[in-house]
Amino acid sequence: MVTYRFISRKERNNAVMLRLTANRKSSELSLGISLPPEILEETVAGVASKQYKDQSLVIRHYQNVITDLAAQLTDKETKTITAAEFQKRIRNEIDGRRNSGGASAKGDVLGVFKDKIESMYNQNSRDTYMQALDKICEFCTDENNRYYKKPEQLMFEDINSKWLTAFDSWMTKKGLSVNSKWLHMMKLRVVANKALDEEIIDKDPFRRYKIKKEATRKRSLSVEDLRRLFDYQGTKSQQFYIDMFKLIFMLCGINAVDLYGLKHITREGRIEYRRAKTGRLYSIKIEPEAMEIINKYKGENGLLMLSDRFKSPRIFTILTDRILKLVGSKIDAKLVKDGEKSDKEESVLSQISTYWARHSWATIAYNDCGVSKDVISQALGHTTGSTVTDIYLNKDQKLVDEANRKVIDFVLYGKS
């Protein structure tokens, strides 16, 4: 079995090395790039800032090569191969891919897909394209499929409305949801557009096919689950992330990126900012419960200690979502253990992210506190009558302040 990790050597000007280990022996390969150890860790995790884009691409390239080569090993090779032998295969594969010049000019889907993935910086995005490619390969190798063929032989000229319809039907039989199917189809469409742009193909495979999608499922917690999360007694670190979710909720569902960028409080006791996503100006009154959290986590470079502790809002959001899901899973497990829910019921808390605070605020405001859609729309920064508001269940700023107070009182104190 071959394992690997990337290391950075300070004594060698932060040179990045790939350390391979097999059968208790190790071998190292230089990647030809330099990164400080702390940045290397973020880069491998896919959360480094864009200034390290080039280095990230190199690391992703090596990760893809290692994954491909490991999948090709026979059972016997897995047990007997040495780190040095595997390193040699990596060198040969890297050189081969470099000399091949990328995707086939004939328009093979696998080749263009891999070119697309290797050019991407964001690891989460890369993963979604890999998932789509895996499904396409699985479809191609299903012997019950009339379009059965080896994935590497699939060409864009093979893909038309009939092929796409068959692929859609096959994914349905495999139990994929409408939106999961939509995501895989969209990735295939992006890759097809890449082939068109690069003049690898001259016809759009999707020209006579419409990709189906259903409305996004509302991502909101019940009042009971929200209270369970707020009351959870975990570690000091877990409490920090729960408090951040709680603060987002009590600031009318402020986006995590905007929370990260808050600088000060006005004399009137409000936060005022322009939302990063839309540029729209927001003004939110800080209620005493929210102020208590702000005072607990005061920052040096911003209103909160977020920019002091995290290098970017993206890292803050990723780590917060990760811890929230962990805490949510623990709460759900305890509910099952205590007999308060069946182990067959959906584990909602284990799916939460910072964005759920925004949906939950809007849903509770509407369903439990009697706040009108127009006021909720104003609080979320949507225009009156916007269809986006309906997704959240979802003009006067005073009405928004009153609505937020109602929601906080209902969730924290049961006041209606």
GROMACS .gro file of C-alpha atoms in nm:
model
  416
    1MET     CA    1   0.000   0.000   0.000
    2VAL     CA    2   0.129   0.345  -0.094
    3THR     CA    3   0.059   0.650   0.122
    4TYR     CA    4   0.172   1.004   0.059
    5ARG     CA    5   0.182   1.354   0.202
    6PHE     CA    6   0.325   1.690   0.104
    7ILE     CA    7   0.589   1.847   0.327
    8SER     CA    8   0.768   2.181   0.330
    9ARG     CA    9   1.129   2.218   0.439
   10LYS     CA   10   1.220   2.551   0.600
   11GLU     CA   11   1.589   2.465   0.586
   12ARG     CA   12   1.553   2.436   0.207
   13ASN     CA   13   1.372   2.766   0.151
   14ASN     CA   14   1.028   2.608   0.204
   15ALA     CA   15   1.074   2.367  -0.087
   16VAL     CA   16   0.770   2.142  -0.124
   17MET     CA   17   0.838   1.770  -0.137
   18LEU     CA   18   0.610   1.473  -0.202
   19ARG     CA   19   0.688   1.201   0.050
   20LEU     CA   20   0.579   0.852  -0.056
   21THR     CA   21   0.573   0.559   0.184
   22ALA     CA   22   0.533   0.195   0.085
   23ASN     CA   23   0.618  -0.119   0.276
   24ARG     CA   24   0.778   0.081   0.557
   25LYS     CA   25   1.018   0.264   0.325
   26SER     CA   26   0.993   0.624   0.208
   27SER     CA   27   1.099   0.823  -0.094
   28GLU     CA   28   1.079   1.195  -0.165
   29LEU     CA   29   1.014   1.385  -0.486
   30SER     CA   30   1.059   1.759  -0.534
   31LEU     CA   31   0.760   1.944  -0.682
   32GLY     CA   32   0.967   2.243  -0.789
   33ILE     CA   33   0.762   2.491  -0.584
   34SER     CA   34   0.802   2.662  -0.247
   35LEU     CA   35   0.540   2.721   0.025
   36PRO     CA   36   0.564   2.787   0.399
   37PRO     CA   37   0.433   2.488   0.602
   38GLU     CA   38   0.117   2.669   0.717
   39ILE     CA   39   0.032   2.778   0.361
   40LEU     CA   40   0.107   2.430   0.228
   41GLU     CA   41  -0.149   2.285   0.469
   42GLU     CA   42  -0.415   2.528   0.343
   43THR     CA   43  -0.319   2.463  -0.019
   44VAL     CA   44  -0.351   2.085   0.018
   45ALA     CA   45  -0.691   2.142   0.184
   46GLY     CA   46  -0.797   2.361  -0.109
   47VAL     CA   47  -0.852   2.679   0.095
   48ALA     CA   48  -0.538   2.882   0.024
   49SER     CA   49  -0.578   3.234  -0.112
   50LYS     CA   50  -0.565   3.303  -0.485
   51GLN     CA   51  -0.209   3.433  -0.469
   52TYR     CA   52  -0.102   3.068  -0.439
   53LYS     CA   53  -0.301   2.957  -0.743
   54ASP     CA   54   0.001   2.834  -0.940
   55GLN     CA   55   0.133   2.625  -0.651
   56SER     CA   56  -0.217   2.487  -0.589
   57LEU     CA   57  -0.245   2.372  -0.949
   58VAL     CA   58   0.086   2.186  -0.920
   59ILE     CA   59  -0.025   2.007  -0.604
   60ARG     CA   60  -0.366   1.920  -0.752
   61HIS     CA   61  -0.192   1.784  -1.062
   62TYR     CA   62   0.022   1.552  -0.851
   63GLN     CA   63  -0.279   1.444  -0.645
   64ASN     CA   64  -0.467   1.350  -0.961
   65VAL     CA   65  -0.173   1.154  -1.097
   66ILE     CA   66  -0.127   0.967  -0.769
   67THR     CA   67  -0.497   0.882  -0.753
   68ASP     CA   68  -0.497   0.754  -1.112
   69LEU     CA   69  -0.182   0.546  -1.066
   70ALA     CA   70  -0.300   0.399  -0.735
   71ALA     CA   71  -0.625   0.289  -0.901
   72GLN     CA   72  -0.424   0.105  -1.167
   73LEU     CA   73  -0.224  -0.106  -0.919
   74THR     CA   74  -0.302  -0.476  -0.906
   75ASP     CA   75  -0.354  -0.645  -0.569
   76LYS     CA   76  -0.006  -0.796  -0.594
   77GLU     CA   77   0.155  -0.461  -0.679
   78THR     CA   78  -0.025  -0.293  -0.389
   79LYS     CA   79   0.145  -0.533  -0.149
   80THR     CA   80   0.491  -0.536  -0.307
   81ILE     CA   81   0.556  -0.203  -0.480
   82THR     CA   82   0.826   0.017  -0.330
   83ALA     CA   83   0.810   0.392  -0.278
   84ALA     CA   84   1.094   0.439  -0.527
   85GLU     CA   85   0.911   0.239  -0.795
   86PHE     CA   86   0.590   0.435  -0.742
   87GLN     CA   87   0.785   0.760  -0.755
   88LYS     CA   88   0.929   0.656  -1.091
   89ARG     CA   89   0.578   0.590  -1.222
   90ILE     CA   90   0.472   0.935  -1.108
   91ARG     CA   91   0.766   1.095  -1.291
   92ASN     CA   92   0.684   0.906  -1.611
   93GLU     CA   93   0.314   0.994  -1.590
   94ILE     CA   94   0.385   1.363  -1.525
   95ASP     CA   95   0.624   1.374  -1.821
   96GLY     CA   96   0.377   1.186  -2.040
   97ARG     CA   97   0.091   1.422  -1.962
   98ARG     CA   98   0.312   1.724  -2.017
   99ASN     CA   99   0.421   1.596  -2.359
  100SER     CA  100   0.074   1.488  -2.467
  101GLY     CA  101  -0.050   1.847  -2.472
  102GLY     CA  102  -0.376   1.781  -2.287
  103ALA     CA  103  -0.711   1.669  -2.420
  104SER     CA  104  -0.744   1.482  -2.743
  105ALA     CA  105  -0.806   1.698  -3.047
  106LYS     CA  106  -1.063   1.436  -3.150
  107GLY     CA  107  -1.292   1.542  -2.867
  108ASP     CA  108  -1.273   1.259  -2.616
  109VAL     CA  109  -1.491   1.350  -2.319
  110LEU     CA  110  -1.257   1.199  -2.060
  111GLY     CA  111  -0.961   1.402  -2.184
  112VAL     CA  112  -1.141   1.738  -2.189
  113PHE     CA  113  -1.293   1.666  -1.849
  114LYS     CA  114  -0.950   1.597  -1.698
  115ASP     CA  115  -0.806   1.911  -1.858
  116LYS     CA  116  -1.086   2.113  -1.702
  117ILE     CA  117  -1.032   1.960  -1.358
  118GLU     CA  118  -0.656   2.007  -1.364
  119SER     CA  119  -0.697   2.376  -1.453
  120MET     CA  120  -0.923   2.447  -1.155
  121TYR     CA  121  -0.802   2.611  -0.835
  122ASN     CA  122  -1.090   2.549  -0.594
  123GLN     CA  123  -1.090   2.197  -0.447
  124ASN     CA  124  -1.465   2.190  -0.386
  125SER     CA  125  -1.529   2.274  -0.750
  126ARG     CA  126  -1.281   2.010  -0.861
  127ASP     CA  127  -1.465   1.754  -0.650
  128THR     CA  128  -1.801   1.830  -0.814
  129TYR     CA  129  -1.649   1.781  -1.160
  130MET     CA  130  -1.486   1.456  -1.048
  131GLN     CA  131  -1.823   1.333  -0.919
  132ALA     CA  132  -1.988   1.415  -1.252
  133LEU     CA  133  -1.710   1.236  -1.443
  134ASP     CA  134  -1.741   0.931  -1.217
  135LYS     CA  135  -2.114   0.910  -1.294
  136ILE     CA  136  -2.050   0.936  -1.670
  137CYS     CA  137  -1.789   0.660  -1.651
  138GLU     CA  138  -2.024   0.443  -1.446
  139PHE     CA  139  -2.300   0.498  -1.704
  140CYS     CA  140  -2.069   0.404  -1.991
  141THR     CA  141  -1.956   0.080  -1.826
  142ASP     CA  142  -2.307  -0.040  -1.739
  143GLU     CA  143  -2.354  -0.341  -1.968
  144ASN     CA  144  -2.733  -0.297  -1.956
  145ASN     CA  145  -2.692   0.042  -2.117
  146ARG     CA  146  -2.738   0.062  -2.496
  147TYR     CA  147  -2.460   0.325  -2.503
  148TYR     CA  148  -2.215   0.090  -2.332
  149LYS     CA  149  -1.848   0.155  -2.418
  150LYS     CA  150  -1.516   0.215  -2.247
  151PRO     CA  151  -1.513   0.565  -2.092
  152GLU     CA  152  -1.191   0.659  -2.271
  153GLN     CA  153  -1.365   0.585  -2.602
  154LEU     CA  154  -1.657   0.822  -2.534
  155MET     CA  155  -1.644   1.112  -2.781
  156PHE     CA  156  -1.848   1.430  -2.782
  157GLU     CA  157  -1.990   1.325  -3.118
  158ASP     CA  158  -2.152   1.030  -2.932
  159ILE     CA  159  -2.345   1.269  -2.707
  160ASN     CA  160  -2.680   1.399  -2.831
  161SER     CA  161  -3.031   1.446  -2.691
  162LYS     CA  162  -3.097   1.069  -2.694
  163TRP     CA  163  -2.771   0.994  -2.510
  164LEU     CA  164  -2.844   1.269  -2.255
  165THR     CA  165  -3.200   1.142  -2.203
  166ALA     CA  166  -3.067   0.791  -2.147
  167PHE     CA  167  -2.806   0.921  -1.903
  168ASP     CA  168  -3.077   1.113  -1.714
  169SER     CA  169  -3.300   0.804  -1.694
  170TRP     CA  170  -3.008   0.591  -1.578
  171MET     CA  171  -2.928   0.838  -1.297
  172THR     CA  172  -3.295   0.831  -1.191
  173LYS     CA  173  -3.281   0.451  -1.164
  174LYS     CA  174  -2.969   0.488  -0.951
  175GLY     CA  175  -3.169   0.698  -0.705
  176LEU     CA  176  -3.019   1.041  -0.778
  177SER     CA  177  -3.236   1.343  -0.698
  178VAL     CA  178  -3.341   1.591  -0.965
  179ASN     CA  179  -3.089   1.847  -0.843
  180SER     CA  180  -2.806   1.593  -0.823
  181LYS     CA  181  -2.876   1.498  -1.184
  182TRP     CA  182  -2.890   1.866  -1.276
  183LEU     CA  183  -2.549   1.926  -1.118
  184HIS     CA  184  -2.384   1.642  -1.311
  185MET     CA  185  -2.546   1.754  -1.637
  186MET     CA  186  -2.433   2.113  -1.582
  187LYS     CA  187  -2.073   2.002  -1.531
  188LEU     CA  188  -2.089   1.801  -1.852
  189ARG     CA  189  -2.231   2.105  -2.029
  190VAL     CA  190  -1.949   2.329  -1.902
  191VAL     CA  191  -1.693   2.078  -2.029
  192ALA     CA  192  -1.874   2.062  -2.365
  193ASN     CA  193  -1.860   2.442  -2.385
  194LYS     CA  194  -1.487   2.424  -2.317
  195ALA     CA  195  -1.450   2.185  -2.611
  196LEU     CA  196  -1.652   2.426  -2.828
  197ASP     CA  197  -1.444   2.727  -2.721
  198GLU     CA  198  -1.121   2.544  -2.799
  199GLU     CA  199  -1.265   2.431  -3.135
  200ILE     CA  200  -1.220   2.066  -3.042
  201ILE     CA  201  -1.582   2.014  -3.149
  202ASP     CA  202  -1.809   2.227  -3.367
  203LYS     CA  203  -2.156   2.124  -3.245
  204ASP     CA  204  -2.315   2.173  -2.901
  205PRO     CA  205  -2.429   1.832  -2.766
  206PHE     CA  206  -2.695   2.011  -2.557
  207ARG     CA  207  -2.848   2.212  -2.842
  208ARG     CA  208  -3.170   2.003  -2.836
  209TYR     CA  209  -3.174   1.904  -2.470
  210LYS     CA  210  -3.308   2.100  -2.169
  211ILE     CA  211  -3.158   2.023  -1.829
  212LYS     CA  212  -3.425   1.982  -1.561
  213LYS     CA  213  -3.401   2.128  -1.210
  214GLU     CA  214  -3.640   2.156  -0.917
  215ALA     CA  215  -3.673   2.430  -0.658
  216THR     CA  216  -3.401   2.430  -0.391
  217ARG     CA  217  -3.506   2.263  -0.067
  218LYS     CA  218  -3.537   2.512   0.215
  219ARG     CA  219  -3.241   2.481   0.449
  220SER     CA  220  -3.389   2.581   0.782
  221LEU     CA  221  -3.390   2.437   1.133
  222SER     CA  222  -3.699   2.391   1.344
  223VAL     CA  223  -3.722   2.608   1.654
  224GLU     CA  224  -3.662   2.298   1.867
  225ASP     CA  225  -3.343   2.203   1.681
  226LEU     CA  226  -3.224   2.564   1.687
  227ARG     CA  227  -3.264   2.574   2.065
  228ARG     CA  228  -3.083   2.242   2.098
  229LEU     CA  229  -2.791   2.383   1.902
  230PHE     CA  230  -2.779   2.705   2.106
  231ASP     CA  231  -2.793   2.510   2.435
  232TYR     CA  232  -2.529   2.253   2.339
  233GLN     CA  233  -2.243   2.230   2.589
  234GLY     CA  234  -1.932   2.135   2.398
  235THR     CA  235  -1.567   2.227   2.399
  236LYS     CA  236  -1.447   2.588   2.407
  237SER     CA  237  -1.365   2.563   2.037
  238GLN     CA  238  -1.708   2.422   1.951
  239GLN     CA  239  -1.874   2.698   2.153
  240PHE     CA  240  -1.697   2.959   1.941
  241TYR     CA  241  -1.847   2.821   1.619
  242ILE     CA  242  -2.192   2.781   1.775
  243ASP     CA  243  -2.173   3.143   1.891
  244MET     CA  244  -2.084   3.252   1.538
  245PHE     CA  245  -2.390   3.071   1.401
  246LYS     CA  246  -2.600   3.227   1.677
  247LEU     CA  247  -2.466   3.574   1.596
  248ILE     CA  248  -2.537   3.528   1.226
  249PHE     CA  249  -2.894   3.431   1.318
  250MET     CA  250  -2.941   3.732   1.550
  251LEU     CA  251  -2.812   3.968   1.280
  252CYS     CA  252  -3.097   3.871   1.046
  253GLY     CA  253  -2.895   3.598   0.875
  254ILE     CA  254  -2.591   3.807   0.780
  255ASN     CA  255  -2.365   3.624   0.535
  256ALA     CA  256  -2.048   3.473   0.690
  257VAL     CA  257  -1.829   3.669   0.448
  258ASP     CA  258  -1.991   3.996   0.558
  259LEU     CA  259  -1.966   3.899   0.926
  260TYR     CA  260  -1.592   3.845   0.873
  261GLY     CA  261  -1.557   4.194   0.724
  262LEU     CA  262  -1.745   4.395   0.989
  263LYS     CA  263  -1.536   4.686   1.119
  264HIS     CA  264  -1.730   4.884   1.381
  265ILE     CA  265  -2.063   4.968   1.546
  266THR     CA  266  -2.231   5.303   1.480
  267ARG     CA  267  -2.326   5.547   1.757
  268GLU     CA  268  -2.684   5.433   1.714
  269GLY     CA  269  -2.584   5.076   1.805
  270ARG     CA  270  -2.606   4.933   1.453
  271ILE     CA  271  -2.378   4.759   1.209
  272GLU     CA  272  -2.372   4.907   0.862
  273TYR     CA  273  -2.206   4.739   0.567
  274ARG     CA  274  -2.238   4.666   0.200
  275ARG     CA  275  -2.305   4.303   0.125
  276ALA     CA  276  -2.010   4.147  -0.058
  277LYS     CA  277  -2.238   3.951  -0.291
  278THR     CA  278  -2.462   4.235  -0.411
  279GLY     CA  279  -2.306   4.563  -0.294
  280ARG     CA  280  -2.635   4.653  -0.126
  281LEU     CA  281  -2.618   4.868   0.190
  282TYR     CA  282  -2.740   4.701   0.512
  283SER     CA  283  -2.816   4.848   0.854
  284ILE     CA  284  -2.896   4.609   1.140
  285LYS     CA  285  -2.970   4.700   1.500
  286ILE     CA  286  -2.756   4.503   1.746
  287GLU     CA  287  -2.973   4.348   2.014
  288PRO     CA  288  -2.824   4.292   2.365
  289GLU     CA  289  -2.786   3.915   2.306
  290ALA     CA  290  -2.586   3.979   1.988
  291MET     CA  291  -2.376   4.247   2.162
  292GLU     CA  292  -2.285   3.995   2.432
  293ILE     CA  293  -2.133   3.764   2.167
  294ILE     CA  294  -1.957   4.054   1.992
  295ASN     CA  295  -1.798   4.166   2.321
  296LYS     CA  296  -1.691   3.807   2.391
  297TYR     CA  297  -1.499   3.784   2.062
  298LYS     CA  298  -1.373   4.138   2.000
  299GLY     CA  299  -1.106   4.170   1.735
  300GLU     CA  300  -0.800   4.385   1.678
  301ASN     CA  301  -0.832   4.426   1.300
  302GLY     CA  302  -1.211   4.416   1.284
  303LEU     CA  303  -1.524   4.417   1.495
  304LEU     CA  304  -1.474   4.046   1.564
  305MET     CA  305  -1.156   3.843   1.603
  306LEU     CA  306  -1.227   3.657   1.278
  307SER     CA  307  -0.965   3.829   1.063
  308ASP     CA  308  -0.714   3.788   1.349
  309ARG     CA  309  -0.778   3.416   1.370
  310PHE     CA  310  -0.853   3.316   1.010
  311LYS     CA  311  -0.658   3.413   0.698
  312SER     CA  312  -0.971   3.457   0.486
  313PRO     CA  313  -1.353   3.448   0.514
  314ARG     CA  314  -1.346   3.129   0.308
  315ILE     CA  315  -1.135   2.945   0.567
  316PHE     CA  316  -1.360   3.079   0.845
  317THR     CA  317  -1.672   2.958   0.664
  318ILE     CA  318  -1.532   2.614   0.580
  319LEU     CA  319  -1.417   2.547   0.936
  320THR     CA  320  -1.740   2.681   1.087
  321ASP     CA  321  -1.953   2.460   0.861
  322ARG     CA  322  -1.735   2.161   0.944
  323ILE     CA  323  -1.767   2.206   1.321
  324LEU     CA  324  -2.139   2.280   1.301
  325LYS     CA  325  -2.199   1.952   1.118
  326LEU     CA  326  -1.993   1.767   1.380
  327VAL     CA  327  -2.190   1.923   1.667
  328GLY     CA  328  -2.516   1.862   1.483
  329SER     CA  329  -2.430   1.494   1.442
  330LYS     CA  330  -2.359   1.464   1.816
  331ILE     CA  331  -2.693   1.626   1.903
  332ASP     CA  332  -2.879   1.395   1.666
  333ALA     CA  333  -2.699   1.089   1.806
  334LYS     CA  334  -2.802   1.188   2.160
  335LEU     CA  335  -3.164   1.235   2.051
  336VAL     CA  336  -3.165   0.882   1.908
  337LYS     CA  337  -3.000   0.744   2.221
  338ASP     CA  338  -3.255   0.917   2.445
  339GLY     CA  339  -3.541   0.787   2.232
  340GLU     CA  340  -3.653   1.134   2.125
  341LYS     CA  341  -3.623   1.041   1.758
  342SER     CA  342  -3.590   0.730   1.545
  343ASP     CA  343  -3.255   0.636   1.395
  344LYS     CA  344  -3.442   0.616   1.062
  345GLU     CA  345  -3.538   0.986   1.071
  346GLU     CA  346  -3.334   1.227   0.861
  347SER     CA  347  -3.044   1.382   1.051
  348VAL     CA  348  -3.111   1.749   0.975
  349LEU     CA  349  -2.868   1.897   1.227
  350SER     CA  350  -2.578   1.704   1.075
  351GLN     CA  351  -2.632   1.895   0.748
  352ILE     CA  352  -2.624   2.252   0.879
  353SER     CA  353  -2.396   2.530   0.764
  354THR     CA  354  -2.372   2.902   0.834
  355TYR     CA  355  -2.622   2.966   0.556
  356TRP     CA  356  -2.890   2.776   0.748
  357ALA     CA  357  -2.900   3.062   0.999
  358ARG     CA  358  -3.032   3.291   0.725
  359HIS     CA  359  -3.300   3.047   0.610
  360SER     CA  360  -3.396   2.966   0.970
  361TRP     CA  361  -3.438   3.334   1.063
  362ALA     CA  362  -3.666   3.393   0.765
  363THR     CA  363  -3.872   3.078   0.820
  364ILE     CA  364  -3.928   3.140   1.192
  365ALA     CA  365  -4.007   3.508   1.129
  366TYR     CA  366  -4.278   3.406   0.883
  367ASN     CA  367  -4.421   3.088   1.036
  368ASP     CA  368  -4.393   3.159   1.409
  369CYS     CA  369  -4.374   3.535   1.452
  370GLY     CA  370  -4.621   3.654   1.192
  371VAL     CA  371  -4.374   3.878   1.011
  372SER     CA  372  -4.488   3.970   0.660
  373LYS     CA  373  -4.298   3.860   0.352
  374ASP     CA  374  -4.230   4.222   0.262
  375VAL     CA  375  -4.054   4.288   0.594
  376ILE     CA  376  -3.859   3.962   0.566
  377SER     CA  377  -3.763   4.061   0.213
  378GLN     CA  378  -3.637   4.395   0.344
  379ALA     CA  379  -3.438   4.224   0.620
  380LEU     CA  380  -3.272   3.988   0.372
  381GLY     CA  381  -3.203   4.263   0.120
  382HIS     CA  382  -3.445   4.139  -0.146
  383THR     CA  383  -3.682   4.351  -0.347
  384THR     CA  384  -4.050   4.337  -0.257
  385GLY     CA  385  -4.227   4.052  -0.431
  386SER     CA  386  -3.897   3.887  -0.525
  387THR     CA  387  -3.919   3.516  -0.607
  388VAL     CA  388  -3.596   3.476  -0.410
  389THR     CA  389  -3.790   3.573  -0.096
  390ASP     CA  390  -4.020   3.275  -0.143
  391ILE     CA  391  -3.721   3.045  -0.129
  392TYR     CA  392  -3.639   3.181   0.217
  393LEU     CA  393  -4.013   3.177   0.314
  394ASN     CA  394  -3.938   3.454   0.286
  395LYS     CA  395  -3.980   4.915   0.447
  396ASP     CA  396  -3.923   5.043   0.686
  397GLN     CA  397  -3.604   4.963   0.885
  398LYS     CA  398  -3.797   4.999   1.210
  399LEU     CA  399  -4.021   4.711   1.107
  400VAL     CA  400  -3.713   4.498   1.042
  401ASP     CA  401  -3.577   4.583   1.389
  402GLU     CA  402  -3.909   4.487   1.546
  403ALA     CA  403  -3.919   4.164   1.348
  404ASN     CA  404  -3.568   4.067   1.456
  405ARG     CA  405  -3.656   4.132   1.820
  406LYS     CA  406  -3.965   3.912   1.784
  407VAL     CA  407  -3.763   3.628   1.636
  408ILE     CA  408  -3.495   3.645   1.908
  409ASP     CA  409  -3.756   3.658   2.186
  410PHE     CA  410  -3.941   3.361   2.042
  411VAL     CA  411  -3.635   3.139   1.993
  412LEU     CA  412  -3.449   3.226   2.315
  413TYR     CA  413  -3.735   3.288   2.557
  414GLY     CA  414  -4.044   3.131   2.401
  415LYS     CA  415  -4.224   3.463   2.381
  416SER     CA  416  -4.488   3.485   2.112
   0.00000   0.00000   0.00000
